[in-house]
Amino acid sequence: MPAVQETVERVKRIDVDQYRYGFETLIVSEKAPKGLSEEIVKFISQKKNEPDWMLQWRLEAYRRWLTMVEPTWARVDYPKIDFQDIYYYAAPKPKKAVSSLDEIDPEILKTYEKLGIPLREVAMLEGIEPKVGEEDPARRKIAVDAVFDSVSVATTFKAELKKAGVIFMPISEAIREHPELVQKYLGSVVPTSDNFYATLNSAVFSDGSFVYVPPGVRCPMELSTYFRINERNTGQFERTLIIADKGSYVSYLEGCTAPQRDENQLHAAVVELVAHDDAEIKYSTVQNWYPGNSEGKGGIYNFVTKRGDCRGANSKISWTQVETGSAITWKYPSCILRGDNSRGEFYSIAISNGFQQVDSGTKMIHLGKNTSSRIISKGIAAGKSQNTYRGLVTAHRKATGARNFTACDSLLIGDKCGAHTVPYIEAKNSSATFEHEATTSKISEDVLFYCIQRGLSQEEAVGLVVNGFVKDVLQQLPMEFAVEAQKLISISLEGSVG
Amino acid sequence: MALLEVKDLKVRVEEREILHGLTLTVNEGEVHAIMGPNGSGKSTLSHVIAGKPGYEVTDGQILFKGEDLLEMSPDERAAKGVFLAFQYPVEIPGVATMNFLRTALNAQRKARGEDEYSTPDFLKKVREVSKSLNIPQDMLKRGVNVGFSGGEKKRNEVLQMALFEPSLCILDEMDSGLDIDALRIAADGVNALRSPKRAMVVITHYQRLLNYIVPDVVHVMSKGRVVKSGAKELALELEASGYAQFEDA
């Protein structure tokens, strides 16, 4: 079978390339010692073979960080973090090699099944490798198919992106290959001094994505599609930078509906978006980190700074997020509407169950004339969780004709959870038009009984009602993820009703 | 064997007994009307048969096709063929009626161990059924009962009844909130579903509905019991003389 043979060859070649590429500059040690110091920052920079300017940038951030204190204003409660008790560098650990689906935890397989993720993709996501001399033909087929798919699809994508002139690579590579772009834009939206966690990220960021779309180019694919297949280990301090040059368009999806397990408890990512004149960026997130166990122990702390800068006239940035995981979420994807007639959007579904705590929302900062923004936030609290929407809408003196529409809806399931809405609204000129709507409701027994009388189980009924509640936001997601996200929402709420 | 047998049923809600030993037998193909004044326990009976939470059965039993209904969860009862047409159908924003119908029908089929409908098969079926009931396709695209008029909500109940093909339909105060035209349309829909394999229990205050849905048996309920049963003429008698004669019973 020549096709298969060719694939195997290709895979071999790629493995060899990656090996050479990845290891020629690496020092033997895998992990830096615990704690943070100038030495560690230097170590990380050296490990990544960074130019001196990058090291200096990190060090400046580190020195700034030493003078800062953790923010305490969010409505979340957790034991104080000992920042000297954390590893700040660990080489991306390859997933434990498994050669067939049989070796994967059946619980995890069940979740994939509920999400409707095809087995072939499960094989990829779980990193199944073909075993030489494997006897069972069924098993072998899965493994070979998986490799065939991921390699060929990824290769096609790369060629297509290159043809369009889109730069899409790990930020660690971009620092070396496109220093002029990285130097120009890194920290220009979220400065190193921005806030405690963003500053920490600037000092120690591990890796992330870099995207540059040249003028007038419409990115030929959803970068989500690519990502799904190339899910990479970016570490706990992810750094993403996306630039849409004049008149360009790009849609990017971060994360995965599949369960994400990670040994690192603290995650502090920074995402910066820059949209020039007439450009549009659509950024979607599905976050499904480990939320902690049924007693509220463990779980990821997710302290993220995401901000987009509508730098040019008529530019547009749209954030869509589905947040179902993490023990603590502290996250406010924001838009700076600097260019005249620019537009910012924020669509959010935040689900909390068990002992999860969510404090999330957005900031729409109107600076340019006739700028507009729209916020649709759907918070769902179940179990003993606390779910807060915190949002700022502000129009500066010169932002004449600024408009905002905000709708914040909260849904409570059960009587031990809480939903909170904390809007900040500031208009510094009289021509701004701001509308704010907010509702809080409890999932009604009558509605549930109606569904159950029609044959749905209690959990199916909750899933259906909640999916109806969040429909406006789900529609904003790229198609293939909307379906999965819908299922994810139902799974996240399992066991939430009596 | 009777389709539904309610035997000496006693039901409490928060320490207060509402049904004090109610007995009722319904056979396949029969239409029974249950009439009675406010507070006589008519709606409680319908809720207990469907399995609504909040009611405590302290005595008696309900057999459905010979099986103990009280042992089944409400969704199991639905899959077995118990359908309750609600007095006030709820609104479910964001859930398209079409999607709701499909989810429910497939849930029932799955529970019975039957194959779930594929999307094209389901669409074909729902189009057929809605056409036979003169229900516009447009209604199926809207959120479940969201912004529906009283008449549309009841027609949506009839549509579900037609689609799920239950063997027992309980119509709880179907006439409430309907003008005479809407009532006639809804009743026509119900009449079209009468069949020798299906029984109906029609709960109502007024004789009016029974002009359109003509029952085989009429029961009068008062203070948590069936106090009188008879043929359809009993309803007319009641219309003339009122419920007062049973109040002191």
XYZ file of C-alpha atoms in Angstrom:
747
model
C 0.000 0.000 0.000
C 1.994 2.931 -1.264
C -0.188 5.610 0.362
C 0.328 4.219 3.817
C 3.988 3.660 3.158
C 4.372 7.257 2.084
C 2.661 8.466 5.225
C 4.865 6.416 7.437
C 7.895 7.838 5.683
C 6.618 11.349 6.043
C 5.910 10.878 9.722
C 9.381 9.513 10.238
C 10.908 12.487 8.512
C 8.926 14.932 10.580
C 9.858 13.177 13.788
C 13.499 13.423 12.885
C 13.216 17.099 11.992
C 11.460 17.903 15.200
C 13.975 16.008 17.181
C 16.884 17.919 15.662
C 15.078 21.196 15.928
C 13.927 20.726 19.456
C 16.984 19.329 21.087
C 20.090 20.771 19.525
C 19.982 23.867 21.742
C 18.548 22.311 24.844
C 20.453 21.894 28.038
C 20.069 18.520 29.697
C 17.867 19.532 32.622
C 14.087 19.276 32.148
C 12.862 21.415 34.967
C 14.084 24.614 36.583
C 14.130 24.574 40.388
C 11.070 25.880 42.203
C 10.642 29.591 42.790
C 11.207 32.776 40.864
C 14.348 34.917 40.642
C 16.328 36.791 37.981
C 18.280 33.593 37.511
C 15.154 31.658 36.648
C 14.014 34.296 34.175
C 17.444 34.137 32.529
C 17.256 30.348 32.534
C 13.890 30.363 30.740
C 15.089 32.859 28.154
C 18.250 30.858 27.575
C 16.312 27.618 27.248
C 14.283 29.232 24.521
C 17.379 30.579 22.821
C 15.973 34.092 22.916
C 17.709 37.250 21.726
C 18.917 39.666 24.352
C 16.096 42.170 23.851
C 13.605 39.521 24.840
C 15.556 38.662 27.963
C 15.733 42.329 28.946
C 11.986 42.665 28.393
C 11.359 39.700 30.674
C 13.731 40.996 33.335
C 12.122 44.406 33.346
C 8.761 42.725 33.847
C 10.183 40.591 36.624
C 11.589 43.620 38.475
C 8.281 45.385 38.119
C 6.442 42.314 39.403
C 8.505 42.334 42.601
C 6.957 45.696 43.472
C 3.374 44.596 42.843
C 0.748 42.947 45.029
C -1.937 40.475 44.091
C -5.320 41.965 43.290
C -8.014 41.138 45.837
C -11.049 42.906 44.427
C -12.503 39.914 42.586
C -15.295 37.961 44.246
C -13.238 34.808 44.605
C -11.781 33.165 47.639
C -8.711 30.929 47.749
C -5.729 30.316 49.969
C -2.795 32.636 49.428
C -0.512 31.458 46.652
C 3.139 30.937 47.513
C 4.815 32.139 44.339
C 8.157 30.684 45.429
C 6.612 27.228 45.622
C 5.880 26.995 41.894
C 7.901 25.642 38.987
C 8.262 28.321 36.318
C 9.904 26.199 33.699
C 9.334 22.644 32.676
C 10.066 21.306 29.228
C 6.797 20.316 27.581
C 6.218 16.782 28.733
C 5.182 14.399 25.998
C 1.989 12.623 26.935
C 2.533 9.122 28.134
C 2.783 7.084 24.998
C -0.214 4.852 24.528
C -0.673 2.670 21.536
C -4.410 2.055 21.538
C -7.646 3.456 22.849
C -7.887 0.532 25.254
C -5.179 2.066 27.371
C -7.039 5.309 27.978
C -9.029 5.838 31.157
C -12.591 4.723 30.339
C -13.943 7.783 32.179
C -12.143 10.052 29.751
C -13.368 8.023 26.803
C -16.899 8.375 28.094
C -16.573 12.150 28.123
C -15.304 12.163 24.566
C -18.212 10.004 23.574
C -20.689 12.383 25.182
C -19.069 15.285 23.388
C -19.431 13.443 20.118
C -15.737 13.718 19.275
C -14.909 11.020 16.733
C -12.596 8.289 17.956
C -10.070 9.200 15.338
C -9.704 12.616 16.894
C -9.641 11.146 20.379
C -6.647 9.149 19.240
C -4.960 12.365 18.197
C -5.904 14.343 21.281
C -4.693 11.594 23.554
C -1.532 11.150 21.543
C -1.885 7.549 20.484
C 1.114 6.314 18.584
C 1.277 3.357 16.260
C 3.093 0.428 17.712
C 5.481 -1.414 15.482
C 4.401 -4.992 14.892
C 0.937 -4.419 16.349
C -1.137 -7.509 15.722
C -4.707 -6.413 16.129
C -5.654 -4.929 12.751
C -8.502 -2.840 14.203
C -6.200 -1.138 16.644
C -3.575 -0.596 14.037
C -6.060 1.047 11.761
C -7.006 3.648 14.329
C -3.418 4.557 15.042
C -2.330 4.749 11.433
C -5.379 6.713 10.414
C -4.797 9.157 13.201
C -1.253 9.797 12.159
C -2.191 9.953 8.525
C -4.862 12.498 9.226
C -2.973 14.769 11.506
C 0.096 14.906 9.326
C -1.591 15.311 5.991
C -4.186 17.779 7.210
C -1.621 19.867 9.031
C 0.625 19.900 5.973
C -2.181 21.038 3.709
C -3.069 23.791 6.150
C 0.484 25.021 6.395
C 0.806 25.269 2.623
C -2.457 27.134 2.355
C -1.555 29.628 5.059
C 1.839 30.240 3.537
C 0.284 30.919 0.171
C -1.933 33.587 1.752
C 1.053 35.132 3.539
C -0.355 34.453 6.998
C 2.268 33.927 9.669
C 1.103 31.398 12.235
C 3.663 29.843 14.562
C 4.577 29.378 18.214
C 5.519 32.727 19.701
C 8.895 31.325 20.731
C 9.654 30.805 17.047
C 8.278 34.197 16.045
C 10.633 35.878 18.523
C 13.536 34.429 16.551
C 12.096 34.583 13.047
C 10.060 37.791 13.092
C 11.680 39.922 15.781
C 10.601 43.178 14.125
C 6.906 42.252 14.408
C 7.136 40.819 17.911
C 9.123 43.814 19.212
C 6.662 46.218 17.681
C 3.519 44.616 19.092
C 4.372 42.545 22.172
C 3.182 44.404 25.260
C 1.583 47.135 23.182
C -1.909 46.117 24.262
C -1.181 44.591 27.661
C 1.919 46.428 28.894
C 4.355 44.593 31.136
C 3.173 46.816 33.981
C -0.516 46.085 33.436
C -1.459 43.937 36.392
C 0.077 41.436 38.764
C -0.614 38.336 36.687
C 0.081 39.917 33.304
C 3.413 41.150 34.628
C 4.219 37.704 35.966
C 3.349 36.247 32.581
C 5.614 38.773 30.831
C 8.535 37.619 32.947
C 8.059 33.875 32.606
C 5.729 33.125 29.694
C 6.227 29.647 28.339
C 4.829 29.653 24.833
C 1.736 30.422 22.829
C 0.680 31.456 19.372
C 1.704 34.241 17.070
C -0.493 35.240 14.168
C 0.092 37.973 11.623
C -2.373 38.511 8.790
C -1.024 40.833 6.093
C -3.041 43.756 4.658
C -6.151 42.823 2.747
C -5.892 39.113 3.451
C -8.804 37.101 4.640
C -7.281 34.173 6.514
C -8.266 31.182 4.356
C -9.383 29.006 7.272
C -10.609 29.128 10.808
C -7.411 28.848 12.750
C -9.460 26.742 15.119
C -9.578 23.850 12.687
C -5.848 23.780 12.515
C -5.505 24.060 16.244
C -7.781 21.245 17.095
C -5.458 18.859 15.354
C -2.271 20.506 16.535
C -3.163 21.033 20.162
C 0.203 21.752 21.650
C 1.479 21.951 25.152
C 1.898 25.636 25.738
C 2.554 25.427 29.442
C 0.963 27.328 32.231
C 1.954 30.858 31.188
C 0.571 31.093 27.710
C 1.258 34.178 25.610
C -0.642 34.880 22.437
C -0.267 37.764 20.027
C -2.514 38.249 17.005
C -2.135 41.102 14.541
C -4.646 41.778 11.781
C -3.181 44.310 9.395
C -5.292 46.753 7.382
C -8.402 45.266 5.870
C -7.647 41.701 6.973
C -9.748 39.117 8.761
C -8.929 36.220 11.017
C -10.911 33.845 13.224
C -9.023 32.078 15.964
C -10.178 29.458 18.419
C -8.371 28.696 21.608
C -8.885 25.623 23.729
C -10.842 22.507 23.311
C -14.073 21.017 24.534
C -12.202 17.877 25.557
C -11.289 17.687 29.241
C -7.975 19.374 29.937
C -5.846 18.000 32.694
C -2.777 19.738 33.920
C -0.569 19.316 36.941
C 0.065 23.031 37.211
C -2.508 24.661 39.395
C -1.759 28.264 38.476
C -2.383 29.453 34.942
C -1.811 33.079 34.005
C -2.152 33.673 30.291
C -1.953 36.905 28.318
C -3.607 37.398 24.958
C -3.082 40.550 22.898
C -5.006 41.377 19.749
C -4.309 44.276 17.414
C -6.719 45.224 14.639
C -5.643 47.902 12.200
C -7.904 49.941 9.881
C -10.868 47.940 8.569
C -9.515 44.705 10.059
C -11.522 42.166 12.011
C -10.474 39.594 14.598
C -12.815 36.982 15.965
C -11.409 35.201 18.984
C -13.286 32.260 20.477
C -12.408 30.309 23.591
C -13.670 27.063 24.980
C -12.187 26.478 28.387
C -12.602 23.138 30.107
C -9.809 22.936 32.660
C -10.052 20.643 35.644
C -12.550 22.275 38.046
C -11.545 20.435 41.220
C -13.178 17.430 42.840
C -16.620 17.143 44.408
C -15.315 18.557 47.695
C -13.798 21.559 45.984
C -10.212 20.337 46.313
C -7.715 20.919 43.529
C -8.620 22.484 40.244
C -6.951 25.108 38.108
C -6.650 28.782 39.022
C -7.159 30.598 35.766
C -6.014 34.229 35.976
C -6.056 35.554 32.454
C -5.529 38.948 30.864
C -7.043 39.228 27.395
C -7.303 42.488 25.578
C -7.884 43.601 22.046
C -6.932 46.949 20.595
C -9.103 48.255 17.770
C -6.247 50.464 16.755
C -7.482 51.423 13.311
C -10.635 53.077 12.041
C -13.576 50.744 11.287
C -11.826 47.822 12.945
C -13.673 45.141 14.848
C -12.777 42.697 17.599
C -15.151 40.062 18.826
C -14.599 37.814 21.854
C -16.685 34.702 22.359
C -16.074 32.493 25.341
C -17.505 29.313 26.808
C -16.101 28.851 30.278
C -16.972 25.624 32.040
C -13.817 24.531 33.812
C -11.254 25.782 36.360
C -11.709 26.067 40.110
C -11.270 29.834 39.905
C -11.708 31.995 36.841
C -10.567 35.611 36.787
C -10.914 36.850 33.278
C -12.090 39.986 31.463
C -11.489 39.888 27.700
C -11.640 43.560 26.772
C -11.667 45.922 23.815
C -9.981 49.274 23.489
C -12.016 51.071 20.852
C -9.379 53.531 19.743
C -10.086 53.826 16.023
C -13.085 55.879 14.926
C -16.138 53.736 14.107
C -14.488 50.691 15.616
C -16.590 47.967 17.210
C -16.087 45.595 20.107
C -18.162 42.547 20.994
C -18.172 40.212 23.946
C -20.272 37.065 24.033
C -19.876 34.895 27.062
C -21.219 31.737 28.616
C -19.821 31.085 32.061
C -20.957 27.946 33.833
C -20.063 27.124 37.394
C -20.934 23.958 39.258
C -19.611 22.225 42.366
C -17.390 24.672 44.245
C -16.250 26.652 41.215
C -15.841 30.408 41.451
C -16.102 32.597 38.392
C -15.461 36.327 38.253
C -15.551 37.211 34.596
C -16.769 39.892 32.256
C -15.365 42.486 29.934
C -14.205 46.057 29.532
C -15.285 48.183 26.594
C -13.202 51.316 26.522
C -14.546 53.817 24.018
C -11.869 56.294 22.916
C -12.657 56.950 19.236
C -15.653 58.666 17.722
C -18.813 56.721 16.890
C -17.453 53.546 18.421
C -19.902 50.819 19.365
C -19.874 47.773 21.571
C -22.128 44.924 22.469
C -21.999 42.651 25.508
C -24.078 39.504 25.871
C -23.228 37.596 29.006
C -24.913 34.429 30.208
C -23.923 33.168 33.630
C -25.154 29.831 34.931
C -24.560 28.883 38.525
C -25.254 25.411 39.911
C -24.131 23.355 42.891
C -22.382 25.515 45.510
C -20.681 27.750 42.998
C -20.448 31.523 42.795
C -20.725 33.242 39.441
C -20.009 36.962 39.027
C -20.280 39.140 35.965
C -18.044 42.201 36.258
C -18.023 44.627 33.387
C -16.832 48.125 32.613
C -18.221 50.300 29.858
C -16.614 53.691 29.570
C -16.726 56.524 27.034
C -13.979 59.083 27.169
C -14.389 62.817 26.621
C -13.615 62.676 22.926
C -15.561 59.473 22.205
C -18.568 61.264 20.839
C -21.403 59.112 19.611
C -20.242 56.065 21.567
C -22.855 53.345 21.907
C -23.068 50.258 24.045
C -25.659 47.599 24.567
C -25.249 45.213 27.461
C -27.434 42.248 28.393
C -26.419 40.181 31.416
C -28.537 37.194 32.240
C -27.969 34.841 35.121
C -29.586 31.490 35.672
C -29.536 29.732 39.010
C -29.891 25.984 39.370
C -30.602 24.891 42.920
C -30.544 27.031 46.046
C -26.931 26.858 47.215
C -25.277 28.823 44.417
C -24.966 32.518 43.767
C -25.064 34.848 40.772
C -23.792 38.409 40.989
C -23.682 41.246 38.505
C -21.291 44.147 38.970
C -21.518 46.603 36.090
C -19.423 49.783 36.007
C -20.679 52.372 33.549
C -18.939 55.703 32.931
C -19.879 58.252 30.304
C -17.599 61.269 30.150
C -19.391 62.941 27.289
C -23.055 63.647 26.873
C -23.461 62.077 23.426
C -22.827 58.498 24.578
C -25.738 56.053 24.518
C -25.430 53.161 26.930
C -28.068 50.515 27.486
C -27.865 47.930 30.201
C -30.250 45.048 30.770
C -29.844 42.416 33.430
C -31.968 39.504 34.573
C -31.542 36.808 37.159
C -33.808 33.807 37.142
C -34.001 30.404 38.665
C -34.564 27.366 36.537
C -38.226 26.657 37.167
C -39.566 23.349 38.481
C -42.539 23.704 36.168
C -40.348 23.986 33.088
C -38.327 20.953 34.137
C -41.442 18.923 34.844
C -42.896 19.853 31.483
C -39.791 18.507 29.723
C -39.670 15.381 31.868
C -43.354 14.675 31.221
C -42.401 14.619 27.539
C -39.869 11.878 28.161
C -36.626 13.728 28.920
C -34.573 12.693 31.926
C -33.917 15.298 34.605
C -30.415 15.923 33.269
C -31.527 16.103 29.654
C -34.174 18.608 30.700
C -31.645 20.841 32.469
C -29.298 20.615 29.488
C -32.058 21.570 27.082
C -33.264 24.545 29.097
C -29.731 25.826 29.682
C -28.805 25.459 26.030
C -31.857 27.524 25.171
C -30.756 30.137 27.687
C -27.318 30.487 26.089
C -28.395 30.150 22.470
C -27.605 33.764 21.488
C -23.996 33.213 22.472
C -23.587 29.685 21.082
C -24.528 31.044 17.677
C -21.378 33.153 17.737
C -19.109 30.119 17.914
C -17.628 28.542 14.802
C -20.075 25.903 13.652
C -18.161 22.731 14.483
C -17.534 23.889 18.016
C -21.046 25.111 18.671
C -22.338 21.557 18.552
C -19.659 20.292 20.899
C -20.028 23.274 23.205
C -23.714 22.513 23.492
C -22.936 19.007 24.700
C -20.184 20.290 26.948
C -22.692 22.551 28.674
C -24.951 19.610 29.441
C -22.034 17.566 30.748
C -20.831 20.424 32.954
C -24.194 20.516 34.650
C -24.507 16.798 35.308
C -25.587 16.124 38.842
C -26.506 19.776 39.373
C -30.147 19.091 40.231
C -31.386 17.262 43.340
C -57.509 -5.462 31.638
C -58.221 -1.792 32.137
C -55.723 0.702 30.760
C -55.722 2.837 33.891
C -56.854 1.772 37.322
C -56.747 4.222 40.181
C -57.611 2.449 43.425
C -58.495 4.177 46.668
C -55.851 6.854 46.079
C -54.934 9.111 48.986
C -52.623 12.057 48.311
C -51.169 14.766 50.529
C -49.554 18.048 49.722
C -47.592 19.505 52.632
C -49.514 17.629 55.339
C -52.909 18.406 53.829
C -54.825 15.529 52.288
C -56.216 16.492 48.871
C -57.426 13.137 47.547
C -59.258 11.041 50.129
C -59.507 7.651 48.466
C -60.215 8.148 44.777
C -61.109 5.277 42.491
C -61.274 5.461 38.711
C -61.079 2.897 35.911
C -60.458 3.834 32.294
C -60.468 1.310 29.436
C -58.812 1.538 26.056
C -60.719 3.654 23.553
C -62.808 5.438 26.189
C -63.054 9.165 26.795
C -63.733 10.098 30.401
C -64.608 13.572 31.590
C -63.794 14.603 35.137
C -65.761 17.583 36.326
C -65.877 19.334 39.606
C -65.577 22.670 41.342
C -62.305 24.448 42.135
C -60.334 22.654 44.799
C -62.025 19.302 44.299
C -58.666 17.682 43.417
C -58.999 17.338 39.627
C -55.598 18.820 38.785
C -53.961 16.981 41.664
C -55.148 13.716 40.157
C -53.673 14.591 36.764
C -50.366 15.629 38.348
C -50.089 12.474 40.423
C -50.747 10.263 37.397
C -48.017 12.116 35.461
C -45.622 11.999 38.423
C -45.162 15.673 39.268
C -42.966 16.119 42.355
C -44.445 17.625 45.511
C -47.282 15.144 46.034
C -47.168 12.390 48.616
C -49.206 9.278 47.933
C -50.126 7.884 51.358
C -52.386 5.069 50.268
C -53.873 3.284 47.267
C -52.352 2.495 43.898
C -52.329 3.407 40.235
C -51.987 0.650 37.657
C -51.233 1.484 34.044
C -51.445 -1.465 31.644
C -51.275 -3.573 34.777
C -47.989 -2.045 35.973
C -47.467 -0.011 39.117
C -47.249 3.550 37.794
C -46.170 5.030 41.114
C -42.923 3.054 40.936
C -41.946 4.779 37.677
C -40.193 8.114 37.196
C -42.164 10.722 35.229
C -40.052 10.241 32.106
C -40.567 6.461 32.283
C -44.307 7.058 32.471
C -44.086 9.278 29.392
C -42.221 6.569 27.494
C -44.874 4.038 28.555
C -47.527 6.220 26.976
C -48.826 8.650 29.607
C -49.297 12.144 28.211
C -50.429 15.190 30.160
C -51.658 18.186 28.190
C -50.940 21.054 30.556
C -53.398 23.690 31.624
C -50.615 26.270 31.342
C -47.927 25.001 28.943
C -44.569 26.527 29.874
C -42.348 28.680 27.686
C -38.784 27.516 26.992
C -36.885 30.430 25.469
C -34.138 29.633 22.978
C -35.284 26.051 22.367
C -36.911 25.742 18.949
C -40.156 23.767 19.034
C -38.828 21.455 16.343
C -35.736 20.672 18.391
C -37.829 20.100 21.498
C -40.153 17.693 19.712
C -37.287 15.702 18.305
C -35.389 15.516 21.591
C -38.501 14.378 23.441
C -39.644 11.865 20.848
C -36.204 10.314 20.578
C -35.853 10.180 24.361
C -39.098 8.224 24.548
C -38.118 5.912 21.732
C -34.740 5.275 23.294
C -36.370 4.448 26.630
C -38.581 1.903 24.856
C -35.559 0.383 23.143
C -36.627 1.620 19.713
C -34.374 3.277 17.155
C -34.120 7.035 17.347
C -35.423 8.972 14.367
C -32.865 10.324 11.953
C -33.235 14.020 11.110
C -34.849 13.469 7.668
C -37.262 10.825 8.999
C -38.230 13.037 11.880
C -38.787 16.059 9.650
C -40.993 13.989 7.404
C -43.060 12.757 10.311
C -43.455 16.138 11.986
C -44.486 17.727 8.690
C -47.137 15.072 8.119
C -48.541 15.404 11.621
C -48.535 19.200 11.690
C -50.152 19.321 8.283
C -52.945 17.021 9.389
C -53.598 19.352 12.328
C -53.295 22.515 10.213
C -50.350 23.756 12.231
C -48.150 26.193 10.297
C -44.483 25.182 9.883
C -43.510 28.612 11.103
C -44.731 27.750 14.609
C -42.232 24.889 14.781
C -39.291 27.220 14.281
C -40.194 29.462 17.212
C -39.079 28.860 20.782
C -41.313 26.379 22.639
C -44.509 28.335 23.419
C -42.588 31.630 23.443
C -44.935 34.406 22.396
C -47.633 31.859 21.508
C -51.256 32.854 21.960
C -53.386 30.752 24.316
C -54.790 28.897 21.315
C -51.358 28.236 19.815
C -50.092 26.838 23.105
C -52.947 24.344 23.254
C -52.451 23.381 19.630
C -48.814 22.744 20.410
C -49.981 20.335 23.128
C -52.219 18.572 20.625
C -49.358 18.397 18.142
C -47.190 16.671 20.733
C -49.986 14.286 21.552
C -50.264 13.377 17.889
C -46.533 12.975 17.490
C -45.831 10.928 20.623
C -48.864 8.660 20.121
C -49.529 8.031 23.812
C -52.069 5.461 24.949
C -53.408 7.691 27.715
C -53.987 11.432 27.257
C -54.914 13.574 30.208
C -56.213 16.982 29.200
C -56.023 19.344 32.159
C -58.445 22.286 31.814
C -57.834 22.435 28.127
C -60.469 25.123 27.680
C -58.948 27.647 30.076
C -57.873 30.819 28.357
C -59.386 29.898 25.001
C -62.027 31.768 23.069
C -64.704 29.742 21.333
C -62.890 29.521 17.979
C -59.606 28.475 19.496
C -61.446 25.939 21.612
C -63.083 24.423 18.572
C -59.770 24.117 16.726
C -58.070 22.473 19.694
C -61.011 20.113 20.224
C -61.010 19.120 16.555
C -57.380 18.169 16.966
C -58.158 16.048 20.004
C -61.109 14.350 18.283
C -58.870 13.409 15.385
C -56.715 11.500 17.851
C -59.514 9.429 19.324
C -58.851 5.791 18.612
C -59.848 2.372 19.924
C -56.307 1.974 21.286
C -56.198 5.294 23.094
C -58.012 6.565 26.161
C -58.522 10.177 27.196
C -59.272 11.805 30.506
C -60.672 15.282 30.025
C -60.585 17.492 33.099
C -62.801 20.540 33.024
C -64.942 22.920 35.039
C -67.449 23.544 32.340
C -69.758 21.496 30.222
C -68.857 23.736 27.253
C -65.761 21.717 26.298
C -67.792 18.519 26.302
C -69.939 19.841 23.463
C -66.837 19.486 21.339
C -65.155 16.508 22.933
C -68.032 14.188 23.690
C -67.181 11.805 26.556
C -68.268 8.216 27.061
C -68.277 8.567 30.839
C -68.599 11.602 33.095
C -67.336 11.659 36.679
C -68.075 14.307 39.233
C -65.370 15.035 41.764
C -65.901 16.753 45.049
C -63.596 17.091 48.009
C -61.062 14.626 46.736
C -63.390 11.809 45.699
C -65.427 10.744 42.695
C -68.954 11.270 43.987
C -70.961 10.402 40.922
C -70.372 8.762 37.557
C -72.679 8.502 34.575
C -73.093 8.859 30.832
C -72.534 12.093 28.927
C -75.955 13.408 29.977
C -74.624 13.834 33.492
C -72.614 16.804 32.267
C -75.752 18.529 31.042
C -77.462 17.859 34.338
C -74.566 19.480 36.150
C -74.703 22.479 33.856
C -78.295 22.998 34.876
C -78.080 22.309 38.589
C -74.487 23.185 39.466
C -72.047 21.478 41.812
C -73.742 22.620 45.005
C -75.694 19.373 45.371
C -72.418 17.504 45.802
C -70.732 19.995 48.125
C -72.442 18.606 51.215
C -72.059 15.007 50.176
